[in-house]
mmCIF file of C-alpha atoms (C1' of nucleotides) in Angstrom:
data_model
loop_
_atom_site.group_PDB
_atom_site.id
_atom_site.type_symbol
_atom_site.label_atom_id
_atom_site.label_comp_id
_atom_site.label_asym_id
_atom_site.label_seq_id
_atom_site.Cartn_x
_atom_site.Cartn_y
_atom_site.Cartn_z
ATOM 1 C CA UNK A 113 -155.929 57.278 116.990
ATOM 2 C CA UNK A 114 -154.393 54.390 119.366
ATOM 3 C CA UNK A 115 -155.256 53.930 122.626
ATOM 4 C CA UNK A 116 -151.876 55.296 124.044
ATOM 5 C CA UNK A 117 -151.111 58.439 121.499
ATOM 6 C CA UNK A 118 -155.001 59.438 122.784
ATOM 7 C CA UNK A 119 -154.008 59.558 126.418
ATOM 8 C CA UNK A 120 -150.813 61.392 126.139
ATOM 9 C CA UNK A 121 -152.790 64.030 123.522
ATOM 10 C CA UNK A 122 -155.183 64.124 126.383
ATOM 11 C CA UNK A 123 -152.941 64.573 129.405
ATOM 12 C CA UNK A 124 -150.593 67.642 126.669
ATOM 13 C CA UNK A 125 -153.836 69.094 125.715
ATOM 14 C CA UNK A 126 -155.674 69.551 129.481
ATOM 15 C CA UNK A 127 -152.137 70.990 131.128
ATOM 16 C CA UNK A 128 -152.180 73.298 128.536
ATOM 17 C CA UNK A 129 -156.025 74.368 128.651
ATOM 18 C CA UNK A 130 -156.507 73.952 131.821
ATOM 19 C CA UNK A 131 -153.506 73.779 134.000
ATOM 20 C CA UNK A 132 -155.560 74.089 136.994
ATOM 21 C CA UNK A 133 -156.920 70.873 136.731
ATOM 22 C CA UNK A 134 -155.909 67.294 137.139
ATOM 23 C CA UNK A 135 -156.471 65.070 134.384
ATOM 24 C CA UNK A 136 -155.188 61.841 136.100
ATOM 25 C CA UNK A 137 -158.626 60.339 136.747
ATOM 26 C CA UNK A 138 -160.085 60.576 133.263
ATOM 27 C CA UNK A 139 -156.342 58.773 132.159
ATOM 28 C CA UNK A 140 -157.280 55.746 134.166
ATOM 29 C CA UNK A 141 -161.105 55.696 133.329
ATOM 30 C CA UNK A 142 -160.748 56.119 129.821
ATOM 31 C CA UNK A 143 -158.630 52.937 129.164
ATOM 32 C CA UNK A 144 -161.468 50.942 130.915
ATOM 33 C CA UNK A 145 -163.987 52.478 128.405
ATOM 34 C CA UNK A 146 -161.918 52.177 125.391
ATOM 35 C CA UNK A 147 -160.481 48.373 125.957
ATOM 36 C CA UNK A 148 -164.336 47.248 126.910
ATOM 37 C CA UNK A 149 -165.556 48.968 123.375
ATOM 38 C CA UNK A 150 -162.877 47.176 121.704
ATOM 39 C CA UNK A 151 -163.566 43.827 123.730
ATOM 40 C CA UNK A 152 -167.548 44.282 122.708
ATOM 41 C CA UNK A 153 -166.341 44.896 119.184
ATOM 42 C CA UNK A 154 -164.491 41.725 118.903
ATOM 43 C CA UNK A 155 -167.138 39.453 120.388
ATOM 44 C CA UNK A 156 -169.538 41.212 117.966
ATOM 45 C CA UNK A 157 -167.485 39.757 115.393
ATOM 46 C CA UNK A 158 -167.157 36.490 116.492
ATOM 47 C CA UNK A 159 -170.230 35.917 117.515
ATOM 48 C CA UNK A 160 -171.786 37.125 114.260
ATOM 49 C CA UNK A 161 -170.173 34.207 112.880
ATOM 50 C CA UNK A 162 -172.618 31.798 114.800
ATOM 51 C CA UNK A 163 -175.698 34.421 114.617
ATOM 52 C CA UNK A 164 -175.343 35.195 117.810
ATOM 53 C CA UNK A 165 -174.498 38.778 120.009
ATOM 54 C CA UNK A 166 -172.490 39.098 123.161
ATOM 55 C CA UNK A 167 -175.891 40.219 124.420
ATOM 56 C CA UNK A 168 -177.509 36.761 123.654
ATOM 57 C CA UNK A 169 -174.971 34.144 124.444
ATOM 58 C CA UNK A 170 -174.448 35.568 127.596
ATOM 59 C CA UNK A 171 -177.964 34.276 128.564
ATOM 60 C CA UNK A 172 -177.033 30.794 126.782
ATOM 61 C CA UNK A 173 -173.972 30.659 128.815
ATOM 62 C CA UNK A 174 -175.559 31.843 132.153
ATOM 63 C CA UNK A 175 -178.536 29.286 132.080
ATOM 64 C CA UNK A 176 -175.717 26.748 130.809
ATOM 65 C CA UNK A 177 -173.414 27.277 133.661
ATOM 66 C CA UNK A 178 -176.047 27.915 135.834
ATOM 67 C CA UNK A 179 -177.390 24.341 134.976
ATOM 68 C CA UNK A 180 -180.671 23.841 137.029
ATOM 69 C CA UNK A 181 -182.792 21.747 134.209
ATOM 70 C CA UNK A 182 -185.992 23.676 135.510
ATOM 71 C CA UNK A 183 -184.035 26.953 133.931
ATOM 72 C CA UNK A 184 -183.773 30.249 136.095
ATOM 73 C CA UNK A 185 -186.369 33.041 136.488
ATOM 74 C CA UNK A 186 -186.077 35.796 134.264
ATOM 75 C CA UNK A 187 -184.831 38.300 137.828
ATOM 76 C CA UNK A 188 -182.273 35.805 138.146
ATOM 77 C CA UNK A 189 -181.243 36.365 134.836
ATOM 78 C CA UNK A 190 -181.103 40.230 135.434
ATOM 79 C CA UNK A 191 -179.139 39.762 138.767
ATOM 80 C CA UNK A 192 -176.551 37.038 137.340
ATOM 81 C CA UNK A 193 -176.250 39.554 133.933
ATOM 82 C CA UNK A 194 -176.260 42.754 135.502
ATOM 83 C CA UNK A 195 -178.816 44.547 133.227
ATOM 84 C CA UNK A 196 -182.433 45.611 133.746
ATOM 85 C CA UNK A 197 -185.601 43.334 133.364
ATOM 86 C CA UNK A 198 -186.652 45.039 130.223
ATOM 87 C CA UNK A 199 -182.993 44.194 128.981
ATOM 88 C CA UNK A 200 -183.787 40.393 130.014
ATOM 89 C CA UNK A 201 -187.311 40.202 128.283
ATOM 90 C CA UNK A 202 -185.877 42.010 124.959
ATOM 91 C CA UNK A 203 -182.830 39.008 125.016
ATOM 92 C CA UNK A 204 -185.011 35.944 125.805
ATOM 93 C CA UNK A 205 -187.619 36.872 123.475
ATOM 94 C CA UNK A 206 -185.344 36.941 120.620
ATOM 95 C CA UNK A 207 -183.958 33.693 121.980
ATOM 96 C CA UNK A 208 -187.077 32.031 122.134
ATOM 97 C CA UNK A 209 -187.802 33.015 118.821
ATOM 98 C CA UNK A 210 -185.083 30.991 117.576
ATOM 99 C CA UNK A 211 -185.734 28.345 119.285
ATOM 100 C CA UNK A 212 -182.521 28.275 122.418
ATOM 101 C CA UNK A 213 -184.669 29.075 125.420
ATOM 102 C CA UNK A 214 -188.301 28.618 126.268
ATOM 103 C CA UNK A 215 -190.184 29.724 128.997
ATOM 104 C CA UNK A 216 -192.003 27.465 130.990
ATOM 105 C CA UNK A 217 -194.545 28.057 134.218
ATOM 106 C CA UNK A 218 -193.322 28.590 137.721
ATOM 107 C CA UNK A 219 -194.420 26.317 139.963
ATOM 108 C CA UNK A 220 -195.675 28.026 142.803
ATOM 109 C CA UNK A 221 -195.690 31.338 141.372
ATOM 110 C CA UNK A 222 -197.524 32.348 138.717
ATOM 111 C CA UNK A 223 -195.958 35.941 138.341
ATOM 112 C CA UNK A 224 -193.302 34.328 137.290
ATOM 113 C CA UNK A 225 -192.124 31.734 135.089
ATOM 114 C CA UNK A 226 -188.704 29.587 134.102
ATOM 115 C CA UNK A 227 -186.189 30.294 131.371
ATOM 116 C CA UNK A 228 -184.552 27.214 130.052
ATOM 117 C CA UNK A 229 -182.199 25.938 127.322
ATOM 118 C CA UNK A 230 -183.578 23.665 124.793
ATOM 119 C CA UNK A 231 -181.648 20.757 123.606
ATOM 120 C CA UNK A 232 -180.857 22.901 120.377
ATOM 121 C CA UNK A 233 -179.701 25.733 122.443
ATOM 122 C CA UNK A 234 -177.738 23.534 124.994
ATOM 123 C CA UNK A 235 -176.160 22.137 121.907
ATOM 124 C CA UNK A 236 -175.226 25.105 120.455
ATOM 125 C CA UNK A 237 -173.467 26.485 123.426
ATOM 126 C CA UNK A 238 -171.719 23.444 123.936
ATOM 127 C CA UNK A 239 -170.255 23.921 120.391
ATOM 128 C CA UNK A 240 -169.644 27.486 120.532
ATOM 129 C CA UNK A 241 -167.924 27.840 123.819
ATOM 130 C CA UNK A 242 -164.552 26.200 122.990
ATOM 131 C CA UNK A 243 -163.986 28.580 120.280
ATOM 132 C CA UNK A 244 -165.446 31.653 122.431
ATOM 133 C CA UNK A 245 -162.647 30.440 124.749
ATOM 134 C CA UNK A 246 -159.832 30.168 122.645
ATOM 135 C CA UNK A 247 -161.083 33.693 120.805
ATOM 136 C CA UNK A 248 -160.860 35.696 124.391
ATOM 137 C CA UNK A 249 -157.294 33.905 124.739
ATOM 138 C CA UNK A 250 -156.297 35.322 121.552
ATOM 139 C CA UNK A 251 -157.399 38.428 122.780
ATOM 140 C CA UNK A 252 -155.864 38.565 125.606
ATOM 141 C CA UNK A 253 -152.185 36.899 124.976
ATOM 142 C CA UNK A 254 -150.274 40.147 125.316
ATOM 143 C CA UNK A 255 -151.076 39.833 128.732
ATOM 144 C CA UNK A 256 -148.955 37.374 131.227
ATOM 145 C CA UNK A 257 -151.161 34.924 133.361
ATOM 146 C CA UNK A 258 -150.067 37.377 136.371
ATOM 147 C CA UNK A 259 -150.554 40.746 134.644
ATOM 148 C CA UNK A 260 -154.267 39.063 133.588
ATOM 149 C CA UNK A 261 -154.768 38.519 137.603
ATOM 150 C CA UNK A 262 -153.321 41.684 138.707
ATOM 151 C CA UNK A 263 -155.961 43.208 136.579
ATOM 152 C CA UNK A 264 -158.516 41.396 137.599
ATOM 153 C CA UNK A 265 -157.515 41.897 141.364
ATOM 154 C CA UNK A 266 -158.022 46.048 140.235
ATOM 155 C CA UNK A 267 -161.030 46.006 138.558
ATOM 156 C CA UNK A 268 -162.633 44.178 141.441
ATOM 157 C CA UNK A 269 -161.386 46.549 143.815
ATOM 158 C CA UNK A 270 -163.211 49.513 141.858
ATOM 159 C CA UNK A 271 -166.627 47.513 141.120
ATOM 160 C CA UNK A 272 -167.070 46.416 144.409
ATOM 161 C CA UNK A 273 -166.768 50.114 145.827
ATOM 162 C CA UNK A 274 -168.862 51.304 143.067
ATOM 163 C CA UNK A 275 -171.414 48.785 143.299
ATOM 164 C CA UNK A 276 -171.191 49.245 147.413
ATOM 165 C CA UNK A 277 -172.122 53.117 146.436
ATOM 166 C CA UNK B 95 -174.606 39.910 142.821
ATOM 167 C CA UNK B 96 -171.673 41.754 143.197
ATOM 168 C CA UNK B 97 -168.478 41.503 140.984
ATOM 169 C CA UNK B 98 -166.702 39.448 143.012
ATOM 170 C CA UNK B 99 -168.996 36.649 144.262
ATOM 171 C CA UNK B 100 -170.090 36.822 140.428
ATOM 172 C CA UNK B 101 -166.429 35.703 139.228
ATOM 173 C CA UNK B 102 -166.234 32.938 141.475
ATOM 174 C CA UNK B 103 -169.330 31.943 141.130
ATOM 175 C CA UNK B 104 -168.480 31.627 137.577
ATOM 176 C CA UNK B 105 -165.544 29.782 137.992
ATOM 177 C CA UNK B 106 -166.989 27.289 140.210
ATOM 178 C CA UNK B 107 -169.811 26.508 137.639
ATOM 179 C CA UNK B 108 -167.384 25.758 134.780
ATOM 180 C CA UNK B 109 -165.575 23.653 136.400
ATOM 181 C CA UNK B 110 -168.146 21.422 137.467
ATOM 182 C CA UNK B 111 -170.099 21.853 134.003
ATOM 183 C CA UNK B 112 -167.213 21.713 131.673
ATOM 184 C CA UNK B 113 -164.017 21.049 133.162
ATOM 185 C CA UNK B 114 -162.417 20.625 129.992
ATOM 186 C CA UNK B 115 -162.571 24.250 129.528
ATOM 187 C CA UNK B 116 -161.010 26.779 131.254
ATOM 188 C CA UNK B 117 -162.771 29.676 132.026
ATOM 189 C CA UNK B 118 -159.793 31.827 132.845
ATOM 190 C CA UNK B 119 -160.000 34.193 129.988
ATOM 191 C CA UNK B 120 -163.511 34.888 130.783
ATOM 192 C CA UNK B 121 -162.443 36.232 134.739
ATOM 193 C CA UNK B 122 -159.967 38.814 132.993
ATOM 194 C CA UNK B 123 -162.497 40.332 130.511
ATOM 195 C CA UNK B 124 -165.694 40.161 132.422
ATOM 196 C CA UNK B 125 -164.276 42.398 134.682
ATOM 197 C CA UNK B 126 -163.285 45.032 132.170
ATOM 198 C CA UNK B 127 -166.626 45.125 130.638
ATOM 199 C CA UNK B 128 -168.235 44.967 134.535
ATOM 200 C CA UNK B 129 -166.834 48.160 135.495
ATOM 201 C CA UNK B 130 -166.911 49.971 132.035
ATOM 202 C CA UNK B 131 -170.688 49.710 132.502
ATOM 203 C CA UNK B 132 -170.688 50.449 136.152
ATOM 204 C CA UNK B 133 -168.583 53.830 135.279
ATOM 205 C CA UNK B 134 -171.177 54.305 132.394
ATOM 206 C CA UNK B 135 -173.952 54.520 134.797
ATOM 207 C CA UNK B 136 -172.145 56.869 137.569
ATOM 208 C CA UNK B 137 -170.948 59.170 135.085
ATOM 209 C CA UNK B 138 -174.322 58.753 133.076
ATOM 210 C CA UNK B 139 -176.116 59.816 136.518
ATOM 211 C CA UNK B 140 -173.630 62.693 137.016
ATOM 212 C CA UNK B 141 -174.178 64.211 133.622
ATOM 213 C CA UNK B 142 -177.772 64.018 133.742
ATOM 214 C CA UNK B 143 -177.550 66.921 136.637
ATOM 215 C CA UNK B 144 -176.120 69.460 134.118
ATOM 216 C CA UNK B 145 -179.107 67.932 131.068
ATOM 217 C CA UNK B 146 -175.953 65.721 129.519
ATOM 218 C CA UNK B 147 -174.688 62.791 129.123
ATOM 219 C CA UNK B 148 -171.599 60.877 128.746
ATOM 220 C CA UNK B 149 -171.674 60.585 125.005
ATOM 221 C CA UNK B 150 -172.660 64.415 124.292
ATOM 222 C CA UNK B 151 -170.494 65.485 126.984
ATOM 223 C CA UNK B 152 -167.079 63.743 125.553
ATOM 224 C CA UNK B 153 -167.989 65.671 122.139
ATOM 225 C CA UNK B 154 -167.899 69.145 123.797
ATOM 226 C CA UNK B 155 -164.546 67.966 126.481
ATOM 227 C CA UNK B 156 -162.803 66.675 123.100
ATOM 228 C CA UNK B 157 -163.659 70.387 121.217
ATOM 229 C CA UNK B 158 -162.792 71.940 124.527
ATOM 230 C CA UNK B 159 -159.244 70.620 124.582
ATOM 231 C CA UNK B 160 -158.381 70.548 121.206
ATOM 232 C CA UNK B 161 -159.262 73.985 121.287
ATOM 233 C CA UNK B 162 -158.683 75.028 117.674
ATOM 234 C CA UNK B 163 -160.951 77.619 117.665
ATOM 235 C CA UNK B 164 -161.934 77.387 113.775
ATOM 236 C CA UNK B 165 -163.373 73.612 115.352
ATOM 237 C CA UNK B 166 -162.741 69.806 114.230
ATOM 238 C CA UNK B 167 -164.297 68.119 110.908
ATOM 239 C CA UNK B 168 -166.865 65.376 112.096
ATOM 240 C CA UNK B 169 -164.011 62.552 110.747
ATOM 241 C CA UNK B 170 -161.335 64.069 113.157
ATOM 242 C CA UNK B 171 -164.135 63.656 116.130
ATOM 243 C CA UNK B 172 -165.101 60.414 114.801
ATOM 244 C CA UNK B 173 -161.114 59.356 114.900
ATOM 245 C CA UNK B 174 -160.725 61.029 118.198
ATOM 246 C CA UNK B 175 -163.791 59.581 120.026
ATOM 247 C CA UNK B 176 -163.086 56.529 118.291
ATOM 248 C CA UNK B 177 -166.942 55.865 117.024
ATOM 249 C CA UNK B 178 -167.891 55.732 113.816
ATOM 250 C CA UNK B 179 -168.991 58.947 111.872
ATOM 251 C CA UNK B 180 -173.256 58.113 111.839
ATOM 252 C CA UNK B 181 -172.822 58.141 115.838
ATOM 253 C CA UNK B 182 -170.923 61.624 115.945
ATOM 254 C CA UNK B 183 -173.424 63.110 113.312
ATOM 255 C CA UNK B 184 -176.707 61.939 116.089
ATOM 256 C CA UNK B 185 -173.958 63.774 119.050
ATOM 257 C CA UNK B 186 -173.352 66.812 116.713
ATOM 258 C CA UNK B 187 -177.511 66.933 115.648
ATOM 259 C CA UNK B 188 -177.732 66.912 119.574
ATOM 260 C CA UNK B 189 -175.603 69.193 120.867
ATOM 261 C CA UNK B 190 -176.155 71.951 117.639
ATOM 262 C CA UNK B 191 -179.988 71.854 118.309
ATOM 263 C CA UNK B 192 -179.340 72.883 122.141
ATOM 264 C CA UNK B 193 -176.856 75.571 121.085
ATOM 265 C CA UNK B 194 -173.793 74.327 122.345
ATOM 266 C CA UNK B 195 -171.712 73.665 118.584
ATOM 267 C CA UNK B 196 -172.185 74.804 115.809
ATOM 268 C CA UNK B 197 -171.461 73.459 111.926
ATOM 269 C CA UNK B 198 -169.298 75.955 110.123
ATOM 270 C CA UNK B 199 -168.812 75.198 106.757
ATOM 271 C CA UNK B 200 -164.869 74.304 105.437
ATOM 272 C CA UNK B 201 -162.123 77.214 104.132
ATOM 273 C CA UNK B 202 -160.991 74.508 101.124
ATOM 274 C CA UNK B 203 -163.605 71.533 101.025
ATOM 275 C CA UNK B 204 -166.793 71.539 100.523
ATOM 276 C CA UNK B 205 -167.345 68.056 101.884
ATOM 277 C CA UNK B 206 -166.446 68.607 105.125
ATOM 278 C CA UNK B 207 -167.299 71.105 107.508
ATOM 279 C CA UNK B 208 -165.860 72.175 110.849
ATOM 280 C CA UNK B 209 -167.645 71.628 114.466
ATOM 281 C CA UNK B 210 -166.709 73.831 117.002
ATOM 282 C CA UNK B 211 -168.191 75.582 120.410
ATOM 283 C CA UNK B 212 -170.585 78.251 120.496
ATOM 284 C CA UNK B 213 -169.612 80.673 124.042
ATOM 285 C CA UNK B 214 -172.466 78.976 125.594
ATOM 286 C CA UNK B 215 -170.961 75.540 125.059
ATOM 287 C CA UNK B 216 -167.311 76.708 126.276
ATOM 288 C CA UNK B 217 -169.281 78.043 129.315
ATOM 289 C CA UNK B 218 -170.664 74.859 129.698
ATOM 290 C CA UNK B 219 -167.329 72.473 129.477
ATOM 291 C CA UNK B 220 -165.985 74.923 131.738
ATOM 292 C CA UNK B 221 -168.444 74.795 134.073
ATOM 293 C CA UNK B 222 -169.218 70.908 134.336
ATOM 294 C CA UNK B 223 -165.267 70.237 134.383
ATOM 295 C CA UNK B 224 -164.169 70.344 137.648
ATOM 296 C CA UNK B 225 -167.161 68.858 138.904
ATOM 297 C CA UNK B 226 -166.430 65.996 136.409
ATOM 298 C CA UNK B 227 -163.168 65.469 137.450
ATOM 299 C CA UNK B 228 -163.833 65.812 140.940
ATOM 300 C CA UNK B 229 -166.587 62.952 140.357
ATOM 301 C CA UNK B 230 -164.055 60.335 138.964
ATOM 302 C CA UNK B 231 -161.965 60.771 141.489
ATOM 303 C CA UNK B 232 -164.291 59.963 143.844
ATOM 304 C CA UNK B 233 -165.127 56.807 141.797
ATOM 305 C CA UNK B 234 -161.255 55.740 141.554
ATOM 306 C CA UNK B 235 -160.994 56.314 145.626
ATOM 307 C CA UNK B 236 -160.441 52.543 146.361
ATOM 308 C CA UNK B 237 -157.247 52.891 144.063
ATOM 309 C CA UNK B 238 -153.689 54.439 145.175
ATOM 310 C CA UNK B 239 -151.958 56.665 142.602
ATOM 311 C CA UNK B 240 -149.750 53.826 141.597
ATOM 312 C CA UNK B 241 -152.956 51.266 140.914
ATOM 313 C CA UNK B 242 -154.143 53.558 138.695
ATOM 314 C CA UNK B 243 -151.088 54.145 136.829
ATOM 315 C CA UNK B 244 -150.728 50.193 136.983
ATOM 316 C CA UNK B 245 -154.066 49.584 135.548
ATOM 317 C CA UNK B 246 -153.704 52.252 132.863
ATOM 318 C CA UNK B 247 -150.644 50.741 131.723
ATOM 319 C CA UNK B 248 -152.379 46.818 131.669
ATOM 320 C CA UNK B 249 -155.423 48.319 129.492
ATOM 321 C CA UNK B 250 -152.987 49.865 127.252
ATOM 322 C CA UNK B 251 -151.366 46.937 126.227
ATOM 323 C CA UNK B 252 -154.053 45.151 125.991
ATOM 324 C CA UNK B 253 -155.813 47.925 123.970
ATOM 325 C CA UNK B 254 -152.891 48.083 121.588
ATOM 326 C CA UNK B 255 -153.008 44.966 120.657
ATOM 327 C CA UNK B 256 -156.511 44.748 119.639
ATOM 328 C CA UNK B 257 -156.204 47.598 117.786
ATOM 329 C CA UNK B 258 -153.100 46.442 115.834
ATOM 330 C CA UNK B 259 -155.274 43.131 114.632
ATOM 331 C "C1'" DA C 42 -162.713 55.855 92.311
ATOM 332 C "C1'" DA C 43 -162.211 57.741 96.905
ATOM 333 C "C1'" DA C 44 -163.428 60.702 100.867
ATOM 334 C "C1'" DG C 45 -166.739 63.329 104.026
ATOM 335 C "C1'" DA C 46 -171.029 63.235 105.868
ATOM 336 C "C1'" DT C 47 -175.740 61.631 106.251
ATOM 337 C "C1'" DT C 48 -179.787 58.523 106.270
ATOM 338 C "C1'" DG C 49 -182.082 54.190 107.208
ATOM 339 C "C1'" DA C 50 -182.456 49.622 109.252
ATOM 340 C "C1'" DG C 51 -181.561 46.843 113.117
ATOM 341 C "C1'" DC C 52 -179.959 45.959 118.068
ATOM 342 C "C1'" DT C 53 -179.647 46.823 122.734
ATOM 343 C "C1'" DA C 54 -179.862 49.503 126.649
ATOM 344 C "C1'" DT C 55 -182.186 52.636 130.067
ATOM 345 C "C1'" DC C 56 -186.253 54.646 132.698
ATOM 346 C "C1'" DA C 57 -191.087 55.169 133.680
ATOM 347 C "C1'" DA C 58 -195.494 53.315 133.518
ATOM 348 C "C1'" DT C 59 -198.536 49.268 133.438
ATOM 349 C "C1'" DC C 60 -200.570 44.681 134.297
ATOM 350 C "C1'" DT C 61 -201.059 40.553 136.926
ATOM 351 C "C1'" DT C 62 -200.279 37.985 140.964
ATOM 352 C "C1'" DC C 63 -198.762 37.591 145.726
ATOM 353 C "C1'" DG D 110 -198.805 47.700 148.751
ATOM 354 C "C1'" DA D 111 -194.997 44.974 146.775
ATOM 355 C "C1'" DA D 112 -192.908 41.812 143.366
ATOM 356 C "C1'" DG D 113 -192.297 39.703 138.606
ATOM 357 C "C1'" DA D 114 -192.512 40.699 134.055
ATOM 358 C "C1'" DT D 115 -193.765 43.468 130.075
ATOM 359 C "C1'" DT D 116 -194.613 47.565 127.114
ATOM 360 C "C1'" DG D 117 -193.674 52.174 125.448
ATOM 361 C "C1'" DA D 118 -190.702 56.121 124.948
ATOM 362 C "C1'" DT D 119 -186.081 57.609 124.321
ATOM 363 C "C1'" DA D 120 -181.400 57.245 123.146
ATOM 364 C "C1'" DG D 121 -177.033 55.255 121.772
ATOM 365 C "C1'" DC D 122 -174.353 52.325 118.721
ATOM 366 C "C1'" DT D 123 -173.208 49.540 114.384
ATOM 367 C "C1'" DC D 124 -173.330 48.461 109.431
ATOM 368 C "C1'" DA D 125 -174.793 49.179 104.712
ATOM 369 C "C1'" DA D 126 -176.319 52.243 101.385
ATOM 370 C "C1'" DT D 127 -176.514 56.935 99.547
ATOM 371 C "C1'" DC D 128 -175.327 61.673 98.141
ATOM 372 C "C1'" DT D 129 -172.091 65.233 97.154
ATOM 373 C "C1'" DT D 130 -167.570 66.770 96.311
ATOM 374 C "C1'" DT D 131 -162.769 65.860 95.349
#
DNA sequence: AAAGATTGAGCTATCAATCTTC
DNA sequence: GAAGATTGATAGCTCAATCTTT
């Protein structure tokens, strides 16, 4: 069922089970759910073509962006990603394994140590990234370069006071 | 780091690493997939109070509403939830070993069978609802009536069109 | 052959506990 | 004791393959 026929079934069936409650809330937070599943689902595809996840190009294109040549510690990593350390290990792991990251020793710390890009894995982001870019435009052309901010301007708004929570 | 100082932290590191790229794209669906996983972990939190969670919760809330009482085949959850049928067979497994559905074989096809509440598991919806709703409303808070409807209506065309390709 | 449901393999995430170093 | 990173347990999802019934 589409996104829009679900909501409206939704909104008809709740009145009707239970008139006494509102079902406004769950008609703006399921949207958010729904387009991000479909979003994930997309990238999957994409990146499948390269042998790559969402999951693991977004460490590629962190420590790419990110650009200190040293690399970044792996609870830098977690902060800039927003998942969990465990998360972090799990994804460079398999990235090292394939030869796109390595870790090398901290400096001064030797609790921690340095993610990095190899040339091979700088390489391949540099290659993958224009077509990453031009696959999110596709996915996002029914939108107007103002509705695209306007949504961004909302979903800020709610992820800052969640996040402030 | 928080959503915001993320994005523009992200936009200020493109442009200096690969200004031949625009990372525009990128600062519309980031969001969407930010605070999709923010509202997974509030709600995730929530549920865990009543020995739930999101996933087994939207199984019994879509029973609940449909409310034929004979229940739903697994493909009509699996169309409804919009997740493929393997993931609503682990939610059914779940939720029919704690005693909340139950598997009730088909009137006309032997295939298929029907899922549907026991009166514990209509107790339950019941009970966890208004708490539920009350709970994403407190989550949407930062957002008037008319952002919400506005950001519903941006997701759904966005969502549409995904699901049309 | 097609449809409904399940199983198995593979990924990725969380939380809690652990190990080493500060 | 606290911080950085990892491991183990648990759980969710996908896809591909399988089994039964239509």
């Amino acid at each position: 069922m589409n996104t829009d026929d679900l909501l409206n079934r939704i909104e008809l069936d709740w009145s009707r089970e239970r008139p006494d409650l509102t079902s406004l809330p769950m008609l703006t937070i399921i949207p958010v759910q729904r387009v991000s599943a479909l979003l994930d689902r997309e990238l999957g595809a994409f990146f499948s073509r390269f042998d790559l996840t969402p999951a693991s190009f977004d460490v590629l294109a962190t420590l790419r962006r990110s650009a200190p040549v040293e690399g970044l510690q792996l609870s830098q990593l977690s902060n800039l990603m927003a998942i969990t350390p465990p998360a972090v290990t799990k994804r460079v792991d398999n990235l090292e394994a394939r030869g796109w990251v390595q870790r090398a020793d901290h400096a001064t710390d030797r609790r921690a140590f340095l993610v990095r890009l190899t040339e091979r894995g700088r390489a391949l982001v540099d290659e993958v990234l224009p077509h990453h870019v031009e696959n999110e435009e596709r996915l996002l052309a029914p939108l107007s370069q103002d509705e695209r901010a306007l949504l961004r301007t909302l979903l800020v708004k709610l992820a800052q006071s969640i996040e402030a929570s």
